[in-house]
Amino acid sequence: MDFSLFYFANDSRELDTDRYRLLLDGARFADRNGFTAVWTPERHFHSFGGLYPNPSVTGAAVATITERIQIRAGSVVAPLHNPLRIAEEWSVVDNLSGGRVGLSFASGWHAVDFALKPENYADRRQVLIDYTDQVRRLWRGEQVDVVDGTGAPQRVGVFPPPVQPELPVWITSAGGVETFRNAGRAGAGLLTHLLGQDLDELAGKIAEYRAASRENGSEGHVALMVHTFLGEDEDVVREQVRGPMCDYLRSSLGLLLGSQQGSARKVDPSKLRAKDVDFLVERAFDRYYDDGALLGTVDKAARVVERARAIDVDEIACLIDFGLPQRTVLAGLEQLNRLRELTSAPLAATT
């Protein structure tokens, strides 16, 4: 099992300075200690995830302070951008990092985000497929047809050329099984999470993804994002994370309810009573803590890792910035590294 760090912070407005300390210090720790990757997201116009409007910018920062760890977007919302621009920006990061870039592409679902490109909202799922293919072809050095400012046809490619000849690609899915299949058919990896699905449900979807991947002659790669904080005492950790985790879930409620399959939101969180919101948040916290996250002790988390391994997950992307103080999170990385070493030891012993 590979382990990586994943960031998607609820923008902490009380931090007027040093807002990216956790990202940068966490990346340094991960780079020194054998973690696989650092993922940063794309999020617009909302405090939830608001530290991360452009993963190529944060990826460039990580590239300059690390030596070996993979630098990944989790995710690029492809329909909000011109594929040429995506390929250009990330080629720069690939050069800065010496060839350590990887991108997960998402279709997006939050309508306000599409203020950047409203014409792509209705067909965003198809646009995702088309743009992902275009970025991959541009990365390989191909050119595309465009019209310049005078209306004349031109053919253009990307500069600087990237270091990696082939761009490592994932597709992000909130749980829709057809997206899992599409990722496999595209020969891409899969990035998913446990917001709105549990491990048992996920197992069947991963099987569908693997079957579609094998049609292209590959096994694919599954990265699973989970909320993560580990300590030495189960009861202490539960109380440490309860408040921040509930606040995180409450702040993201609109996004979570809006991530249901289909284009129409099934529940409008603004119409829920306060006690209903509290009930949903408390229920979600109990489920995540007990069975859907790496929260608690190393021994408890190791059982979750083994369950994930059993359903064919390749990598756990540990979301660490859900509201605990930065110093507390950084100290907890030592326990996370213990988990990484513990769960990789049986595999190491057989090689």
Short mmCIF file of the C-alpha atoms (twelve columns), coordinates in Angstrom:
data_MODEL
# 
_entry.id   MODEL 
# 
loop_
_atom_site.group_PDB 
_atom_site.id 
_atom_site.type_symbol 
_atom_site.label_atom_id 
_atom_site.label_alt_id 
_atom_site.label_comp_id 
_atom_site.label_asym_id 
_atom_site.label_seq_id 
_atom_site.Cartn_x 
_atom_site.Cartn_y 
_atom_site.Cartn_z 
_atom_site.pdbx_PDB_model_num 
ATOM 1   C CA . MET A 1   0.000   0.000   0.000   1 
ATOM 2   C CA . ASP A 2   1.320   3.419   -0.968  1 
ATOM 3   C CA . PHE A 3   0.660   6.420   1.273   1 
ATOM 4   C CA . SER A 4   0.419   10.037  0.196   1 
ATOM 5   C CA . LEU A 5   -0.692  13.342  1.705   1 
ATOM 6   C CA . PHE A 6   -3.850  15.026  0.451   1 
ATOM 7   C CA . TYR A 7   -4.898  18.643  1.116   1 
ATOM 8   C CA . PHE A 8   -8.372  20.180  0.865   1 
ATOM 9   C CA . ALA A 9   -8.554  22.586  3.798   1 
ATOM 10  C CA . ASN A 10  -11.524 24.546  4.963   1 
ATOM 11  C CA . ASP A 11  -9.900  27.970  4.622   1 
ATOM 12  C CA . SER A 12  -8.870  28.995  8.135   1 
ATOM 13  C CA . ARG A 13  -9.568  32.708  8.169   1 
ATOM 14  C CA . GLU A 14  -7.979  33.174  11.573  1 
ATOM 15  C CA . LEU A 15  -4.624  32.495  9.901   1 
ATOM 16  C CA . ASP A 16  -3.626  35.815  8.373   1 
ATOM 17  C CA . THR A 17  -0.106  34.616  7.633   1 
ATOM 18  C CA . ASP A 18  1.706   31.338  7.082   1 
ATOM 19  C CA . ARG A 19  -1.390  29.690  5.631   1 
ATOM 20  C CA . TYR A 20  0.678   27.231  3.614   1 
ATOM 21  C CA . ARG A 21  2.998   26.076  6.390   1 
ATOM 22  C CA . LEU A 22  1.152   22.769  6.761   1 
ATOM 23  C CA . LEU A 23  1.375   22.095  3.028   1 
ATOM 24  C CA . LEU A 24  5.078   22.851  2.793   1 
ATOM 25  C CA . ASP A 25  6.228   21.263  6.058   1 
ATOM 26  C CA . GLY A 26  4.029   18.235  5.400   1 
ATOM 27  C CA . ALA A 27  5.511   17.875  1.925   1 
ATOM 28  C CA . ARG A 28  9.036   18.009  3.330   1 
ATOM 29  C CA . PHE A 29  8.168   15.325  5.880   1 
ATOM 30  C CA . ALA A 30  6.576   13.103  3.240   1 
ATOM 31  C CA . ASP A 31  9.553   13.567  0.935   1 
ATOM 32  C CA . ARG A 32  12.007  12.507  3.652   1 
ATOM 33  C CA . ASN A 33  10.007  9.524   4.854   1 
ATOM 34  C CA . GLY A 34  9.103   7.491   1.802   1 
ATOM 35  C CA . PHE A 35  5.564   8.703   1.097   1 
ATOM 36  C CA . THR A 36  4.465   8.451   -2.516  1 
ATOM 37  C CA . ALA A 37  2.849   11.792  -3.378  1 
ATOM 38  C CA . VAL A 38  1.425   15.123  -2.303  1 
ATOM 39  C CA . TRP A 39  -1.996  15.975  -3.753  1 
ATOM 40  C CA . THR A 40  -3.470  19.492  -3.869  1 
ATOM 41  C CA . PRO A 41  -6.947  20.316  -5.228  1 
ATOM 42  C CA . GLU A 42  -8.650  22.961  -7.321  1 
ATOM 43  C CA . ARG A 43  -11.404 24.903  -5.589  1 
ATOM 44  C CA . HIS A 44  -13.003 28.284  -6.340  1 
ATOM 45  C CA . PHE A 45  -15.153 30.930  -4.666  1 
ATOM 46  C CA . HIS A 46  -15.780 29.078  -1.381  1 
ATOM 47  C CA . SER A 47  -14.044 28.872  1.989   1 
ATOM 48  C CA . PHE A 48  -14.178 25.080  1.789   1 
ATOM 49  C CA . GLY A 49  -10.946 24.288  -0.007  1 
ATOM 50  C CA . GLY A 50  -10.389 27.992  -0.573  1 
ATOM 51  C CA . LEU A 51  -6.632  27.792  0.022   1 
ATOM 52  C CA . TYR A 52  -6.294  25.922  -3.252  1 
ATOM 53  C CA . PRO A 53  -7.632  27.725  -6.341  1 
ATOM 54  C CA . ASN A 54  -4.848  26.416  -8.582  1 
ATOM 55  C CA . PRO A 55  -2.997  23.134  -7.953  1 
ATOM 56  C CA . SER A 56  -0.294  23.960  -10.489 1 
ATOM 57  C CA . VAL A 57  0.762   26.914  -8.310  1 
ATOM 58  C CA . THR A 58  0.862   24.883  -5.093  1 
ATOM 59  C CA . GLY A 59  2.478   22.036  -7.009  1 
ATOM 60  C CA . ALA A 60  5.227   24.379  -8.184  1 
ATOM 61  C CA . ALA A 61  5.869   25.417  -4.588  1 
ATOM 62  C CA . VAL A 62  6.143   21.787  -3.497  1 
ATOM 63  C CA . ALA A 63  8.413   21.005  -6.442  1 
ATOM 64  C CA . THR A 64  11.037  23.497  -5.323  1 
ATOM 65  C CA . ILE A 65  11.353  22.168  -1.753  1 
ATOM 66  C CA . THR A 66  11.271  18.395  -2.384  1 
ATOM 67  C CA . GLU A 67  13.463  15.905  -4.193  1 
ATOM 68  C CA . ARG A 68  11.636  12.620  -4.823  1 
ATOM 69  C CA . ILE A 69  7.945   12.736  -3.949  1 
ATOM 70  C CA . GLN A 70  5.322   12.784  -6.707  1 
ATOM 71  C CA . ILE A 71  3.447   16.082  -7.146  1 
ATOM 72  C CA . ARG A 72  -0.176  15.579  -8.106  1 
ATOM 73  C CA . ALA A 73  -3.348  17.546  -8.724  1 
ATOM 74  C CA . GLY A 74  -6.317  16.146  -6.890  1 
ATOM 75  C CA . SER A 75  -7.947  17.433  -9.042  1 
ATOM 76  C CA . VAL A 76  -7.763  19.661  -12.111 1 
ATOM 77  C CA . VAL A 77  -11.356 20.596  -12.991 1 
ATOM 78  C CA . ALA A 78  -10.745 20.184  -16.705 1 
ATOM 79  C CA . PRO A 79  -13.910 21.881  -18.077 1 
ATOM 80  C CA . LEU A 80  -12.927 25.166  -16.411 1 
ATOM 81  C CA . HIS A 81  -9.795  25.530  -18.541 1 
ATOM 82  C CA . ASN A 82  -8.292  25.459  -22.001 1 
ATOM 83  C CA . PRO A 83  -6.405  22.148  -22.410 1 
ATOM 84  C CA . LEU A 84  -3.443  24.076  -23.794 1 
ATOM 85  C CA . ARG A 85  -3.203  26.065  -20.599 1 
ATOM 86  C CA . ILE A 86  -3.413  22.948  -18.415 1 
ATOM 87  C CA . ALA A 87  -0.620  21.271  -20.371 1 
ATOM 88  C CA . GLU A 88  1.569   24.393  -20.344 1 
ATOM 89  C CA . GLU A 89  1.291   25.039  -16.599 1 
ATOM 90  C CA . TRP A 90  1.903   21.461  -15.597 1 
ATOM 91  C CA . SER A 91  4.794   21.076  -18.013 1 
ATOM 92  C CA . VAL A 92  6.485   23.887  -16.103 1 
ATOM 93  C CA . VAL A 93  5.903   22.009  -12.834 1 
ATOM 94  C CA . ASP A 94  7.196   18.811  -14.415 1 
ATOM 95  C CA . ASN A 95  10.384  20.647  -15.315 1 
ATOM 96  C CA . LEU A 96  10.713  22.259  -11.885 1 
ATOM 97  C CA . SER A 97  10.326  18.862  -10.236 1 
ATOM 98  C CA . GLY A 98  12.510  16.853  -12.600 1 
ATOM 99  C CA . GLY A 99  9.569   14.821  -13.915 1 
ATOM 100 C CA . ARG A 100 7.399   14.144  -10.850 1 
ATOM 101 C CA . VAL A 101 3.988   15.434  -11.981 1 
ATOM 102 C CA . GLY A 102 0.695   13.535  -12.109 1 
ATOM 103 C CA . LEU A 103 -2.827  14.855  -12.689 1 
ATOM 104 C CA . SER A 104 -6.254  13.668  -11.667 1 
ATOM 105 C CA . PHE A 105 -8.960  15.266  -13.791 1 
ATOM 106 C CA . ALA A 106 -12.480 16.012  -12.569 1 
ATOM 107 C CA . SER A 107 -15.631 17.184  -14.314 1 
ATOM 108 C CA . GLY A 108 -16.654 19.539  -11.491 1 
ATOM 109 C CA . TRP A 109 -20.155 19.808  -10.115 1 
ATOM 110 C CA . HIS A 110 -20.458 23.131  -8.285  1 
ATOM 111 C CA . ALA A 111 -22.233 25.478  -10.685 1 
ATOM 112 C CA . VAL A 112 -20.645 28.648  -9.287  1 
ATOM 113 C CA . ASP A 113 -17.185 27.337  -10.199 1 
ATOM 114 C CA . PHE A 114 -18.277 27.467  -13.822 1 
ATOM 115 C CA . ALA A 115 -18.346 31.240  -13.698 1 
ATOM 116 C CA . LEU A 116 -14.878 30.698  -15.166 1 
ATOM 117 C CA . LYS A 117 -16.314 28.873  -18.186 1 
ATOM 118 C CA . PRO A 118 -20.130 28.706  -18.041 1 
ATOM 119 C CA . GLU A 119 -20.506 27.288  -21.551 1 
ATOM 120 C CA . ASN A 120 -18.997 23.975  -20.393 1 
ATOM 121 C CA . TYR A 121 -21.277 23.286  -17.429 1 
ATOM 122 C CA . ALA A 122 -24.075 21.382  -19.162 1 
ATOM 123 C CA . ASP A 123 -21.730 18.984  -20.991 1 
ATOM 124 C CA . ARG A 124 -18.986 18.890  -18.368 1 
ATOM 125 C CA . ARG A 125 -18.756 15.088  -18.188 1 
ATOM 126 C CA . GLN A 126 -18.102 14.746  -21.908 1 
ATOM 127 C CA . VAL A 127 -15.824 17.797  -21.840 1 
ATOM 128 C CA . LEU A 128 -13.795 16.066  -19.118 1 
ATOM 129 C CA . ILE A 129 -13.171 13.076  -21.384 1 
ATOM 130 C CA . ASP A 130 -12.333 15.235  -24.408 1 
ATOM 131 C CA . TYR A 131 -10.032 17.627  -22.542 1 
ATOM 132 C CA . THR A 132 -8.199  14.853  -20.718 1 
ATOM 133 C CA . ASP A 133 -7.404  13.244  -24.054 1 
ATOM 134 C CA . GLN A 134 -6.249  16.593  -25.495 1 
ATOM 135 C CA . VAL A 135 -3.934  17.283  -22.561 1 
ATOM 136 C CA . ARG A 136 -2.373  13.837  -22.866 1 
ATOM 137 C CA . ARG A 137 -1.767  14.323  -26.591 1 
ATOM 138 C CA . LEU A 138 -0.267  17.787  -26.067 1 
ATOM 139 C CA . TRP A 139 1.982   16.329  -23.381 1 
ATOM 140 C CA . ARG A 140 3.329   13.805  -25.896 1 
ATOM 141 C CA . GLY A 141 4.325   16.648  -28.195 1 
ATOM 142 C CA . GLU A 142 1.353   16.703  -30.555 1 
ATOM 143 C CA . GLN A 143 -0.084  19.953  -31.873 1 
ATOM 144 C CA . VAL A 144 -3.718  21.053  -32.033 1 
ATOM 145 C CA . ASP A 145 -5.659  23.252  -34.419 1 
ATOM 146 C CA . VAL A 146 -6.642  26.675  -33.078 1 
ATOM 147 C CA . VAL A 147 -7.860  30.027  -34.420 1 
ATOM 148 C CA . ASP A 148 -5.710  33.045  -33.573 1 
ATOM 149 C CA . GLY A 149 -6.775  36.589  -32.762 1 
ATOM 150 C CA . THR A 150 -7.206  37.514  -36.405 1 
ATOM 151 C CA . GLY A 151 -9.359  34.476  -37.147 1 
ATOM 152 C CA . ALA A 152 -6.565  32.661  -38.968 1 
ATOM 153 C CA . PRO A 153 -6.075  28.919  -38.431 1 
ATOM 154 C CA . GLN A 154 -2.910  27.882  -36.592 1 
ATOM 155 C CA . ARG A 155 -1.349  24.725  -35.140 1 
ATOM 156 C CA . VAL A 156 0.231   25.047  -31.718 1 
ATOM 157 C CA . GLY A 157 1.919   22.847  -29.129 1 
ATOM 158 C CA . VAL A 158 3.228   23.171  -25.597 1 
ATOM 159 C CA . PHE A 159 6.405   24.811  -24.361 1 
ATOM 160 C CA . PRO A 160 8.475   24.024  -22.439 1 
ATOM 161 C CA . PRO A 161 8.349   20.343  -23.311 1 
ATOM 162 C CA . PRO A 162 7.728   18.225  -20.204 1 
ATOM 163 C CA . VAL A 163 10.333  15.921  -18.707 1 
ATOM 164 C CA . GLN A 164 8.074   12.840  -18.639 1 
ATOM 165 C CA . PRO A 165 7.183   11.514  -22.097 1 
ATOM 166 C CA . GLU A 166 3.789   10.340  -20.832 1 
ATOM 167 C CA . LEU A 167 1.620   12.209  -18.320 1 
ATOM 168 C CA . PRO A 168 0.428   10.067  -15.367 1 
ATOM 169 C CA . VAL A 169 -3.347  10.573  -15.303 1 
ATOM 170 C CA . TRP A 170 -6.189  9.752   -12.905 1 
ATOM 171 C CA . ILE A 171 -9.910  10.462  -13.143 1 
ATOM 172 C CA . THR A 172 -11.698 11.674  -10.026 1 
ATOM 173 C CA . SER A 173 -15.020 10.090  -9.113  1 
ATOM 174 C CA . ALA A 174 -17.358 10.868  -6.231  1 
ATOM 175 C CA . GLY A 175 -18.794 7.374   -6.582  1 
ATOM 176 C CA . GLY A 176 -20.593 7.119   -9.922  1 
ATOM 177 C CA . VAL A 177 -19.797 3.667   -11.258 1 
ATOM 178 C CA . GLU A 178 -19.887 4.828   -14.887 1 
ATOM 179 C CA . THR A 179 -17.067 7.271   -14.114 1 
ATOM 180 C CA . PHE A 180 -15.107 4.336   -12.693 1 
ATOM 181 C CA . ARG A 181 -15.641 2.450   -15.950 1 
ATOM 182 C CA . ASN A 182 -14.747 5.494   -18.056 1 
ATOM 183 C CA . ALA A 183 -11.482 5.909   -16.150 1 
ATOM 184 C CA . GLY A 184 -10.606 2.294   -16.895 1 
ATOM 185 C CA . ARG A 185 -11.528 2.611   -20.567 1 
ATOM 186 C CA . ALA A 186 -9.348  5.721   -20.815 1 
ATOM 187 C CA . GLY A 187 -6.353  3.864   -19.404 1 
ATOM 188 C CA . ALA A 188 -6.284  6.283   -16.453 1 
ATOM 189 C CA . GLY A 189 -5.932  5.797   -12.734 1 
ATOM 190 C CA . LEU A 190 -8.861  6.398   -10.389 1 
ATOM 191 C CA . LEU A 191 -9.061  8.834   -7.469  1 
ATOM 192 C CA . THR A 192 -12.061 8.461   -5.173  1 
ATOM 193 C CA . HIS A 193 -13.130 8.934   -1.542  1 
ATOM 194 C CA . LEU A 194 -15.530 7.687   1.123   1 
ATOM 195 C CA . LEU A 195 -17.888 10.672  1.160   1 
ATOM 196 C CA . GLY A 196 -21.212 9.065   0.314   1 
ATOM 197 C CA . GLN A 197 -19.903 5.518   -0.178  1 
ATOM 198 C CA . ASP A 198 -18.416 2.902   2.125   1 
ATOM 199 C CA . LEU A 199 -15.740 0.287   1.570   1 
ATOM 200 C CA . ASP A 200 -18.228 -2.452  0.770   1 
ATOM 201 C CA . GLU A 201 -19.880 -0.348  -1.964  1 
ATOM 202 C CA . LEU A 202 -16.492 0.732   -3.235  1 
ATOM 203 C CA . ALA A 203 -15.327 -2.858  -3.690  1 
ATOM 204 C CA . GLY A 204 -17.817 -3.540  -6.486  1 
ATOM 205 C CA . LYS A 205 -17.021 -0.273  -8.236  1 
ATOM 206 C CA . ILE A 206 -13.297 -0.972  -8.145  1 
ATOM 207 C CA . ALA A 207 -13.974 -4.373  -9.694  1 
ATOM 208 C CA . GLU A 208 -15.794 -2.610  -12.544 1 
ATOM 209 C CA . TYR A 209 -12.860 -0.220  -12.939 1 
ATOM 210 C CA . ARG A 210 -10.324 -3.054  -13.055 1 
ATOM 211 C CA . ALA A 211 -12.365 -4.913  -15.655 1 
ATOM 212 C CA . ALA A 212 -12.526 -1.821  -17.872 1 
ATOM 213 C CA . SER A 213 -8.788  -1.206  -17.386 1 
ATOM 214 C CA . ARG A 214 -7.913  -4.727  -18.466 1 
ATOM 215 C CA . GLU A 215 -9.702  -4.116  -21.755 1 
ATOM 216 C CA . ASN A 216 -6.859  -1.651  -22.457 1 
ATOM 217 C CA . GLY A 217 -4.192  -4.070  -21.290 1 
ATOM 218 C CA . SER A 218 -3.563  -2.452  -17.896 1 
ATOM 219 C CA . GLU A 219 -4.518  -3.002  -14.289 1 
ATOM 220 C CA . GLY A 220 -4.912  0.693   -13.492 1 
ATOM 221 C CA . HIS A 221 -4.258  2.400   -10.167 1 
ATOM 222 C CA . VAL A 222 -6.749  3.222   -7.397  1 
ATOM 223 C CA . ALA A 223 -6.035  6.056   -4.947  1 
ATOM 224 C CA . LEU A 224 -8.476  6.434   -2.042  1 
ATOM 225 C CA . MET A 225 -8.701  9.718   -0.145  1 
ATOM 226 C CA . VAL A 226 -9.422  9.356   3.583   1 
ATOM 227 C CA . HIS A 227 -9.413  11.788  6.510   1 
ATOM 228 C CA . THR A 228 -6.392  11.083  8.677   1 
ATOM 229 C CA . PHE A 229 -5.061  11.854  12.156  1 
ATOM 230 C CA . LEU A 230 -3.362  9.308   14.379  1 
ATOM 231 C CA . GLY A 231 -2.298  9.350   18.016  1 
ATOM 232 C CA . GLU A 232 -1.370  7.018   20.846  1 
ATOM 233 C CA . ASP A 233 -4.683  6.998   22.752  1 
ATOM 234 C CA . GLU A 234 -7.999  6.163   21.088  1 
ATOM 235 C CA . ASP A 235 -10.211 8.214   23.417  1 
ATOM 236 C CA . VAL A 236 -7.927  11.246  23.271  1 
ATOM 237 C CA . VAL A 237 -7.819  11.209  19.467  1 
ATOM 238 C CA . ARG A 238 -11.597 10.864  19.188  1 
ATOM 239 C CA . GLU A 239 -12.115 13.995  21.273  1 
ATOM 240 C CA . GLN A 240 -9.318  15.825  19.470  1 
ATOM 241 C CA . VAL A 241 -10.837 15.272  16.058  1 
ATOM 242 C CA . ARG A 242 -14.552 15.434  16.900  1 
ATOM 243 C CA . GLY A 243 -14.924 19.220  16.826  1 
ATOM 244 C CA . PRO A 244 -12.711 19.930  13.805  1 
ATOM 245 C CA . MET A 245 -14.106 16.974  11.879  1 
ATOM 246 C CA . CYS A 246 -17.723 17.969  12.567  1 
ATOM 247 C CA . ASP A 247 -16.962 21.561  11.588  1 
ATOM 248 C CA . TYR A 248 -15.295 20.292  8.425   1 
ATOM 249 C CA . LEU A 249 -18.272 18.111  7.549   1 
ATOM 250 C CA . ARG A 250 -20.700 20.941  8.317   1 
ATOM 251 C CA . SER A 251 -18.790 23.409  6.136   1 
ATOM 252 C CA . SER A 252 -18.710 20.915  3.276   1 
ATOM 253 C CA . LEU A 253 -22.320 19.784  3.629   1 
ATOM 254 C CA . GLY A 254 -23.500 21.645  0.559   1 
ATOM 255 C CA . LEU A 255 -20.764 20.095  -1.544  1 
ATOM 256 C CA . LEU A 256 -21.373 16.624  -0.180  1 
ATOM 257 C CA . LEU A 257 -25.094 16.716  -0.777  1 
ATOM 258 C CA . GLY A 258 -24.444 18.180  -4.201  1 
ATOM 259 C CA . SER A 259 -22.101 15.351  -5.133  1 
ATOM 260 C CA . GLN A 260 -24.887 12.831  -5.525  1 
ATOM 261 C CA . GLN A 261 -25.169 11.188  -8.912  1 
ATOM 262 C CA . GLY A 262 -27.107 13.150  -11.455 1 
ATOM 263 C CA . SER A 263 -27.077 16.831  -12.214 1 
ATOM 264 C CA . ALA A 264 -29.770 17.850  -9.753  1 
ATOM 265 C CA . ARG A 265 -28.999 18.162  -6.070  1 
ATOM 266 C CA . LYS A 266 -31.195 15.763  -4.129  1 
ATOM 267 C CA . VAL A 267 -31.100 17.776  -0.903  1 
ATOM 268 C CA . ASP A 268 -30.776 21.545  -0.560  1 
ATOM 269 C CA . PRO A 269 -28.782 22.083  2.660   1 
ATOM 270 C CA . SER A 270 -30.076 25.656  3.009   1 
ATOM 271 C CA . LYS A 271 -33.562 24.224  3.625   1 
ATOM 272 C CA . LEU A 272 -32.496 21.874  6.397   1 
ATOM 273 C CA . ARG A 273 -33.284 22.732  9.998   1 
ATOM 274 C CA . ALA A 274 -30.321 23.245  12.328  1 
ATOM 275 C CA . LYS A 275 -31.113 20.070  14.260  1 
ATOM 276 C CA . ASP A 276 -31.263 18.103  10.995  1 
ATOM 277 C CA . VAL A 277 -27.850 19.428  9.998   1 
ATOM 278 C CA . ASP A 278 -26.475 18.491  13.435  1 
ATOM 279 C CA . PHE A 279 -27.928 15.000  13.076  1 
ATOM 280 C CA . LEU A 280 -26.373 14.508  9.633   1 
ATOM 281 C CA . VAL A 281 -23.000 15.788  10.785  1 
ATOM 282 C CA . GLU A 282 -22.911 13.653  13.949  1 
ATOM 283 C CA . ARG A 283 -23.959 10.579  11.999  1 
ATOM 284 C CA . ALA A 284 -21.311 11.239  9.372   1 
ATOM 285 C CA . PHE A 285 -18.656 11.736  12.054  1 
ATOM 286 C CA . ASP A 286 -19.461 8.429   13.755  1 
ATOM 287 C CA . ARG A 287 -19.345 6.575   10.451  1 
ATOM 288 C CA . TYR A 288 -16.092 8.136   9.328   1 
ATOM 289 C CA . TYR A 289 -14.407 7.681   12.675  1 
ATOM 290 C CA . ASP A 290 -15.407 4.057   13.078  1 
ATOM 291 C CA . ASP A 291 -15.094 2.761   9.548   1 
ATOM 292 C CA . GLY A 292 -14.226 5.337   6.918   1 
ATOM 293 C CA . ALA A 293 -11.038 7.130   7.924   1 
ATOM 294 C CA . LEU A 294 -7.611  6.768   9.473   1 
ATOM 295 C CA . LEU A 295 -8.610  8.336   12.792  1 
ATOM 296 C CA . GLY A 296 -7.445  6.924   16.111  1 
ATOM 297 C CA . THR A 297 -4.472  4.717   16.905  1 
ATOM 298 C CA . VAL A 298 -2.051  3.072   14.516  1 
ATOM 299 C CA . ASP A 299 -3.457  -0.378  15.302  1 
ATOM 300 C CA . LYS A 300 -7.033  0.720   14.518  1 
ATOM 301 C CA . ALA A 301 -5.935  2.453   11.323  1 
ATOM 302 C CA . ALA A 302 -3.973  -0.630  10.228  1 
ATOM 303 C CA . ARG A 303 -7.235  -2.588  10.105  1 
ATOM 304 C CA . VAL A 304 -8.732  0.046   7.790   1 
ATOM 305 C CA . VAL A 305 -5.653  -0.162  5.572   1 
ATOM 306 C CA . GLU A 306 -5.987  -3.926  5.326   1 
ATOM 307 C CA . ARG A 307 -9.665  -3.616  4.404   1 
ATOM 308 C CA . ALA A 308 -8.710  -1.128  1.685   1 
ATOM 309 C CA . ARG A 309 -5.995  -3.466  0.443   1 
ATOM 310 C CA . ALA A 310 -8.507  -6.320  0.328   1 
ATOM 311 C CA . ILE A 311 -10.791 -4.398  -2.048  1 
ATOM 312 C CA . ASP A 312 -7.847  -3.618  -4.368  1 
ATOM 313 C CA . VAL A 313 -6.907  -0.079  -3.353  1 
ATOM 314 C CA . ASP A 314 -3.313  0.767   -4.344  1 
ATOM 315 C CA . GLU A 315 -2.775  4.028   -2.487  1 
ATOM 316 C CA . ILE A 316 -4.265  5.823   0.481   1 
ATOM 317 C CA . ALA A 317 -4.268  9.598   0.064   1 
ATOM 318 C CA . CYS A 318 -4.355  10.926  3.619   1 
ATOM 319 C CA . LEU A 319 -6.379  14.143  3.948   1 
ATOM 320 C CA . ILE A 320 -4.699  15.767  6.944   1 
ATOM 321 C CA . ASP A 321 -5.881  19.389  6.921   1 
ATOM 322 C CA . PHE A 322 -9.481  19.122  8.125   1 
ATOM 323 C CA . GLY A 323 -9.214  21.624  10.962  1 
ATOM 324 C CA . LEU A 324 -6.769  20.545  13.648  1 
ATOM 325 C CA . PRO A 325 -4.024  23.056  14.550  1 
ATOM 326 C CA . GLN A 326 -1.127  22.900  12.141  1 
ATOM 327 C CA . ARG A 327 1.356   22.008  14.875  1 
ATOM 328 C CA . THR A 328 -0.838  19.098  16.019  1 
ATOM 329 C CA . VAL A 329 -1.186  17.754  12.475  1 
ATOM 330 C CA . LEU A 330 2.552   17.937  11.833  1 
ATOM 331 C CA . ALA A 331 3.293   16.110  15.094  1 
ATOM 332 C CA . GLY A 332 0.784   13.420  14.126  1 
ATOM 333 C CA . LEU A 333 2.673   12.672  10.923  1 
ATOM 334 C CA . GLU A 334 5.123   10.604  12.968  1 
ATOM 335 C CA . GLN A 335 2.284   8.213   13.852  1 
ATOM 336 C CA . LEU A 336 1.173   8.142   10.224  1 
ATOM 337 C CA . ASN A 337 4.685   7.194   9.198   1 
ATOM 338 C CA . ARG A 338 4.573   4.366   11.751  1 
ATOM 339 C CA . LEU A 339 1.387   3.143   10.072  1 
ATOM 340 C CA . ARG A 340 3.039   3.332   6.653   1 
ATOM 341 C CA . GLU A 341 5.994   1.286   7.881   1 
ATOM 342 C CA . LEU A 342 3.786   -1.232  9.695   1 
ATOM 343 C CA . THR A 343 1.461   -1.917  6.765   1 
ATOM 344 C CA . SER A 344 4.286   -2.188  4.229   1 
ATOM 345 C CA . ALA A 345 6.379   -4.554  6.374   1 
ATOM 346 C CA . PRO A 346 4.652   -7.830  5.294   1 
ATOM 347 C CA . LEU A 347 5.130   -6.974  1.636   1 
ATOM 348 C CA . ALA A 348 8.753   -6.022  2.214   1 
ATOM 349 C CA . ALA A 349 9.394   -9.336  3.958   1 
ATOM 350 C CA . THR A 350 8.351   -11.304 0.864   1 
ATOM 351 C CA . THR A 351 10.555  -9.446  -1.594  1 
# 
